[in-house]
PDB file of C-alpha atoms in Angstrom:
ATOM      1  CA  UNK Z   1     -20.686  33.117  15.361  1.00 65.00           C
ATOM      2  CA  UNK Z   2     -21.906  31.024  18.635  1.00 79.00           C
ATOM      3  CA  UNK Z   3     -19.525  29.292  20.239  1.00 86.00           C
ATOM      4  CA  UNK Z   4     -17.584  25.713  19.216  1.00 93.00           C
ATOM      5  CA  UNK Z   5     -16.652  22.711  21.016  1.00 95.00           C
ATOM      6  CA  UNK Z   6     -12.977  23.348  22.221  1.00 95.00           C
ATOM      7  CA  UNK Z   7     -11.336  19.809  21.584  1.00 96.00           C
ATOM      8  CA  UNK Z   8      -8.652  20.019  24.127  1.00 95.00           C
ATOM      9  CA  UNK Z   9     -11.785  20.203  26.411  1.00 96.00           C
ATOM     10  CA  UNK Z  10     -14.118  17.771  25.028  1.00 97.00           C
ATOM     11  CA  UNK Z  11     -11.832  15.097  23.246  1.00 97.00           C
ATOM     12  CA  UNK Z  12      -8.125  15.831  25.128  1.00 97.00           C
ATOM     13  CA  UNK Z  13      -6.664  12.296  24.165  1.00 98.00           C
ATOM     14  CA  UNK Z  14      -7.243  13.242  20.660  1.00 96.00           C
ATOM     15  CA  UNK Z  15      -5.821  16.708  21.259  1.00 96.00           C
ATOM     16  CA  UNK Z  16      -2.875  14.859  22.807  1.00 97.00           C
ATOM     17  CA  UNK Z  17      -2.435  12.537  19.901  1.00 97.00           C
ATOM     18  CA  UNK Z  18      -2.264  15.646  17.430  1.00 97.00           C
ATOM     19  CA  UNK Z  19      -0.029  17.463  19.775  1.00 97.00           C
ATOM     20  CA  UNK Z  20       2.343  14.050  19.440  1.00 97.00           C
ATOM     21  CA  UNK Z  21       2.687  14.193  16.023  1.00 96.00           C
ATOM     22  CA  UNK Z  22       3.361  17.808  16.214  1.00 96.00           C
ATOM     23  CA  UNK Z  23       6.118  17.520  18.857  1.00 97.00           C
ATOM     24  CA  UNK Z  24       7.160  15.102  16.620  1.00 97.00           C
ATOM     25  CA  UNK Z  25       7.183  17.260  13.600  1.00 97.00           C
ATOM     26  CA  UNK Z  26       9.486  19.822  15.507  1.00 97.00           C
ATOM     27  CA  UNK Z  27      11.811  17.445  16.097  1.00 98.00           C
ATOM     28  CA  UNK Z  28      12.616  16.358  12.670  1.00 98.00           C
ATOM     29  CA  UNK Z  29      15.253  17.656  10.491  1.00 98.00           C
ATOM     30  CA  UNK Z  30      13.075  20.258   9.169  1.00 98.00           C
ATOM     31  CA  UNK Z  31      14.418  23.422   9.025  1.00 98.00           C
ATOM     32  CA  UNK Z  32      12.562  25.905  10.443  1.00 98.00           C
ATOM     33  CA  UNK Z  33      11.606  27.680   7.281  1.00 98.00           C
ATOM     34  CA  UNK Z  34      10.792  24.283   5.345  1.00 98.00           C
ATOM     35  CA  UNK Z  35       8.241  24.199   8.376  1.00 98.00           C
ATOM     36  CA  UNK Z  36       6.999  27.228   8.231  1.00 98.00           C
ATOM     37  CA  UNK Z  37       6.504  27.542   4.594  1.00 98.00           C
ATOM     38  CA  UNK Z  38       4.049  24.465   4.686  1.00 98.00           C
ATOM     39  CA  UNK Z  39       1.913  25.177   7.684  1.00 98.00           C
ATOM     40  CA  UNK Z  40       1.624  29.227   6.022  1.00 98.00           C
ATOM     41  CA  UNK Z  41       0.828  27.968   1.857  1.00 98.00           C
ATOM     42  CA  UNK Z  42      -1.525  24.551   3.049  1.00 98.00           C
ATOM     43  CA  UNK Z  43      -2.829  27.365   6.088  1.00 98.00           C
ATOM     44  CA  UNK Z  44      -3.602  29.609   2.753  1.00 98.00           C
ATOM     45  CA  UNK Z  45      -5.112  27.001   0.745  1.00 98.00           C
ATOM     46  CA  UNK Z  46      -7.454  26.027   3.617  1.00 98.00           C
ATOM     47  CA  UNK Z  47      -8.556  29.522   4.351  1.00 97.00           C
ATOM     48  CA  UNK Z  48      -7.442  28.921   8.090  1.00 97.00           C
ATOM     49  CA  UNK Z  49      -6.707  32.664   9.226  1.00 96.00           C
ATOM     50  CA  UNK Z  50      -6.134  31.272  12.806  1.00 95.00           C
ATOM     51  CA  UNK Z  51      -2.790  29.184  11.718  1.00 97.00           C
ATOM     52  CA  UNK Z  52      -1.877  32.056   9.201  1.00 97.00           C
ATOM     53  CA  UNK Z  53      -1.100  34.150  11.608  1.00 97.00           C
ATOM     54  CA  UNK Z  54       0.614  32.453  13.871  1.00 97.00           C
ATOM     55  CA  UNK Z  55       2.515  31.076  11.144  1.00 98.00           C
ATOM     56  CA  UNK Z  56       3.419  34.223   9.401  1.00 98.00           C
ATOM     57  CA  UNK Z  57       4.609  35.220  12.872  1.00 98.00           C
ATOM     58  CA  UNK Z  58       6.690  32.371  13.373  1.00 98.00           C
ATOM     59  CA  UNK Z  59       7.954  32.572  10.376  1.00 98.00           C
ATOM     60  CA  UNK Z  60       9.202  36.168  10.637  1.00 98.00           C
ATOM     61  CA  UNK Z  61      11.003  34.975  13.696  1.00 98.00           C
ATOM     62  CA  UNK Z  62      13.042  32.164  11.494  1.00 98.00           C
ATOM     63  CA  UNK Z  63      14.162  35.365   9.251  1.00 97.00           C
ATOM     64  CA  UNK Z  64      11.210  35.092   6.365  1.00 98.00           C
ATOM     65  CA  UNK Z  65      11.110  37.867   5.009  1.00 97.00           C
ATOM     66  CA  UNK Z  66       7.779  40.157   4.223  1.00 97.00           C
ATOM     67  CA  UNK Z  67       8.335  39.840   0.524  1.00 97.00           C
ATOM     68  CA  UNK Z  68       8.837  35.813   0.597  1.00 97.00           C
ATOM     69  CA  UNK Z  69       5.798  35.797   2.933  1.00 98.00           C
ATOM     70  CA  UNK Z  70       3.385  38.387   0.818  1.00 96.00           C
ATOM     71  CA  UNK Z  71       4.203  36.286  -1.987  1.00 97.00           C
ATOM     72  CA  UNK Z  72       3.706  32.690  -1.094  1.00 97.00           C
ATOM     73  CA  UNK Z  73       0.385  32.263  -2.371  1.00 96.00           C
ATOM     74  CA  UNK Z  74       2.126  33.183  -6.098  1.00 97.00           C
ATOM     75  CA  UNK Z  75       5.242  31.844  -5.701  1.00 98.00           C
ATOM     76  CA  UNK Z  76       5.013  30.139  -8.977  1.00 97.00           C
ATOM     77  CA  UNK Z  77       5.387  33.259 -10.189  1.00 97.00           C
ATOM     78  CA  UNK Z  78       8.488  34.894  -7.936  1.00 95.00           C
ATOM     79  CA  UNK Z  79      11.914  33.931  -7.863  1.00 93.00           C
ATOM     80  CA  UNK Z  80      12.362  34.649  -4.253  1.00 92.00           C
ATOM     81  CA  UNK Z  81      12.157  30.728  -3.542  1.00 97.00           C
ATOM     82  CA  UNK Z  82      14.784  27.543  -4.110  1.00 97.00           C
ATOM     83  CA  UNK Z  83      14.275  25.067  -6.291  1.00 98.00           C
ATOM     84  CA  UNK Z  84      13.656  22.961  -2.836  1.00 98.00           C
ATOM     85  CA  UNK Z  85      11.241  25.172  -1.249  1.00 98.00           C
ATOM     86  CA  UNK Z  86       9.746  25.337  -4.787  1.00 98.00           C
ATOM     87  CA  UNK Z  87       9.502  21.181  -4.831  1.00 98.00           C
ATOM     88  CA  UNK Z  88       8.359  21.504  -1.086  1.00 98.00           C
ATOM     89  CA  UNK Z  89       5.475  24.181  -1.949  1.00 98.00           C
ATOM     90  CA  UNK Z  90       4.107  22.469  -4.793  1.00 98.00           C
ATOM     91  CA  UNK Z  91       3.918  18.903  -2.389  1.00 98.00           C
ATOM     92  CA  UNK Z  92       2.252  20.945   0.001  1.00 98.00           C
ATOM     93  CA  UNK Z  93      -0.527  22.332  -2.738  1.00 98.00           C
ATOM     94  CA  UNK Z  94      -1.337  18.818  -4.041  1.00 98.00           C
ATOM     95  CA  UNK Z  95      -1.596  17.043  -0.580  1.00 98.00           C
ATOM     96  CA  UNK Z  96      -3.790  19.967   0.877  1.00 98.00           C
ATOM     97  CA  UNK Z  97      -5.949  19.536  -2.447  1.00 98.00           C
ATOM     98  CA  UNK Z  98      -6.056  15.917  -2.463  1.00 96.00           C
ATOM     99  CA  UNK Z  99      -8.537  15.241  -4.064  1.00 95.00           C
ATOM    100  CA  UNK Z 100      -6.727  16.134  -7.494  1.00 91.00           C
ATOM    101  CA  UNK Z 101      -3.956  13.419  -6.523  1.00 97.00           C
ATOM    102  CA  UNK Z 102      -0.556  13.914  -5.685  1.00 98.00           C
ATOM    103  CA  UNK Z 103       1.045  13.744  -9.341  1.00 98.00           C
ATOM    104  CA  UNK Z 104       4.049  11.566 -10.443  1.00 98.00           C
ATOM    105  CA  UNK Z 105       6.470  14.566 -11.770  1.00 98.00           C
ATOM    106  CA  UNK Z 106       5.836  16.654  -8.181  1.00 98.00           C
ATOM    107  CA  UNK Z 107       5.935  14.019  -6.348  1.00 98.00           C
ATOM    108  CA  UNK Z 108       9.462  13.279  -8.500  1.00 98.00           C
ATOM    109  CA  UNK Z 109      10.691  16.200  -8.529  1.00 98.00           C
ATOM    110  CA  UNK Z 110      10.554  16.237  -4.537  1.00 98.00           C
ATOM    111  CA  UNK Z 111      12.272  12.500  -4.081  1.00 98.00           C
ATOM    112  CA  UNK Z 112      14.898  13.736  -6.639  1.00 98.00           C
ATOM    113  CA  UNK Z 113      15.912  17.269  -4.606  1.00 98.00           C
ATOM    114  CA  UNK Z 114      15.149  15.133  -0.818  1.00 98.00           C
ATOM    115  CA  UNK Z 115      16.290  11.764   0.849  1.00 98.00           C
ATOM    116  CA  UNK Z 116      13.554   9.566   2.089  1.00 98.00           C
ATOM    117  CA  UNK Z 117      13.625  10.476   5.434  1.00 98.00           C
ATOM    118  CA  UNK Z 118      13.188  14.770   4.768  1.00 98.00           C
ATOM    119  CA  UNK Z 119      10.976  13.474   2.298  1.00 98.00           C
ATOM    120  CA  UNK Z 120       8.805  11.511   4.633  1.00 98.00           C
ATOM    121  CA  UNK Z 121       9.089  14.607   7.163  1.00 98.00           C
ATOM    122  CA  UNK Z 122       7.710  16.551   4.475  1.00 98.00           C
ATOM    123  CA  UNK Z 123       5.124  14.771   3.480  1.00 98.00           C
ATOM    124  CA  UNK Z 124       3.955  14.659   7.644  1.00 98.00           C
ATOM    125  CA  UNK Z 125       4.646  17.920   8.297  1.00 98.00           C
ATOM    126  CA  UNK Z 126       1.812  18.442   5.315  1.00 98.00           C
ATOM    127  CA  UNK Z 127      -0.670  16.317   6.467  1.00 98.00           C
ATOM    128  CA  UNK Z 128      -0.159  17.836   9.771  1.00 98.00           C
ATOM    129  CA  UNK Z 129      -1.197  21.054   9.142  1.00 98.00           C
ATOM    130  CA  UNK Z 130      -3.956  20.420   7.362  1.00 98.00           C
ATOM    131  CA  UNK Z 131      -4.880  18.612  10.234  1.00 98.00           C
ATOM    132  CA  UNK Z 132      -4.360  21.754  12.099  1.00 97.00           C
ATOM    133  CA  UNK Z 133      -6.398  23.960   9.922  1.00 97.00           C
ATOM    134  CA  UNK Z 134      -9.453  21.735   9.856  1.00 97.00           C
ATOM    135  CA  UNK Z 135      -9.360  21.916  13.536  1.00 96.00           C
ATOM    136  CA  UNK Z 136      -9.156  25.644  13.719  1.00 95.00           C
ATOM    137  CA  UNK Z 137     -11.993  25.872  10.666  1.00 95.00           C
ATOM    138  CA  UNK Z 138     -14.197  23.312  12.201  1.00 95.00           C
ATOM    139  CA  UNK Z 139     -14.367  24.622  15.836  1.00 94.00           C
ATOM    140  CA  UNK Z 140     -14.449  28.312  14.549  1.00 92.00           C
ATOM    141  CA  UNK Z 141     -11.028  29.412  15.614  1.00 90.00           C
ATOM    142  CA  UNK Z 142     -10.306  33.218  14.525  1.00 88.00           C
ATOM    143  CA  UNK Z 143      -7.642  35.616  14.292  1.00 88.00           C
ATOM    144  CA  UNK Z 144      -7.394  38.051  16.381  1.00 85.00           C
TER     145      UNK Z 144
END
């Protein structure tokens, strides 16, 4: 592949800007697997091997285990997930595929298990990511 633009290079206000609403994600009430499991599924979704592996990493280091982590792209079908990381994961699959909508019953099902506030953080921390991973894809980031 030749090489990309590196946007903390060519556009570093906008870097900044996305590194703002990233420190600010980190400073919500999050916890750090809520985090974690929403930057690795939307990361999935995307195809963004860059932020799955840093992810999966930092996930690991938040006590996520293997299993939960193998089997987040199916967790619909594995019961090694809470009903709120359940609500969280399915939030996180319709806002990364927006284009479907964000339905009424997920998006119910989340306000009904979260306050407005976690729900908000949530719902950034999503649109974050994705943010993230269209970065990554667009300038060619890899794993390595």
């Amino acid at each position: 592949m030749k090489s990309r633009i590196v946007i903390p290079q060519v556009a570093p206000e906008a870097y900044n800007a996305m590194l703002g609403l990233e420190k600010y994600i980190a400073s919500t009430s999050l916890t750090p697997v809520h985090k974690e499991l929403i930057k690795i599924r939307a990361s999935q979704i995307n195809g963004c091997a860059y932020c799955i592996k840093m992810h999966t990493a930092d996930a690991r280091k938040y006590g996520v285990t293997e299993e939960r982590i193998y089997l987040l792209s199916a967790w619909r079908e594995a019961d090694f997930y809470s009903d709120e990381e359940k609500a969280i994961l399915a939030l996180t699959e319709e806002i990364t595929l927006i284009s479907n909508h964000v339905s009424e019953e997920v998006y119910q099902n989340a306000a009904q298990l979260f306050d407005e506030k976690y729900l908000a953080e949530i719902i950034l921390a999503i649109i974050t990511i994705n943010a993230w991973n269209r970065i990554g894809i667009a300038t060619g980031m890899r794993a390595e």
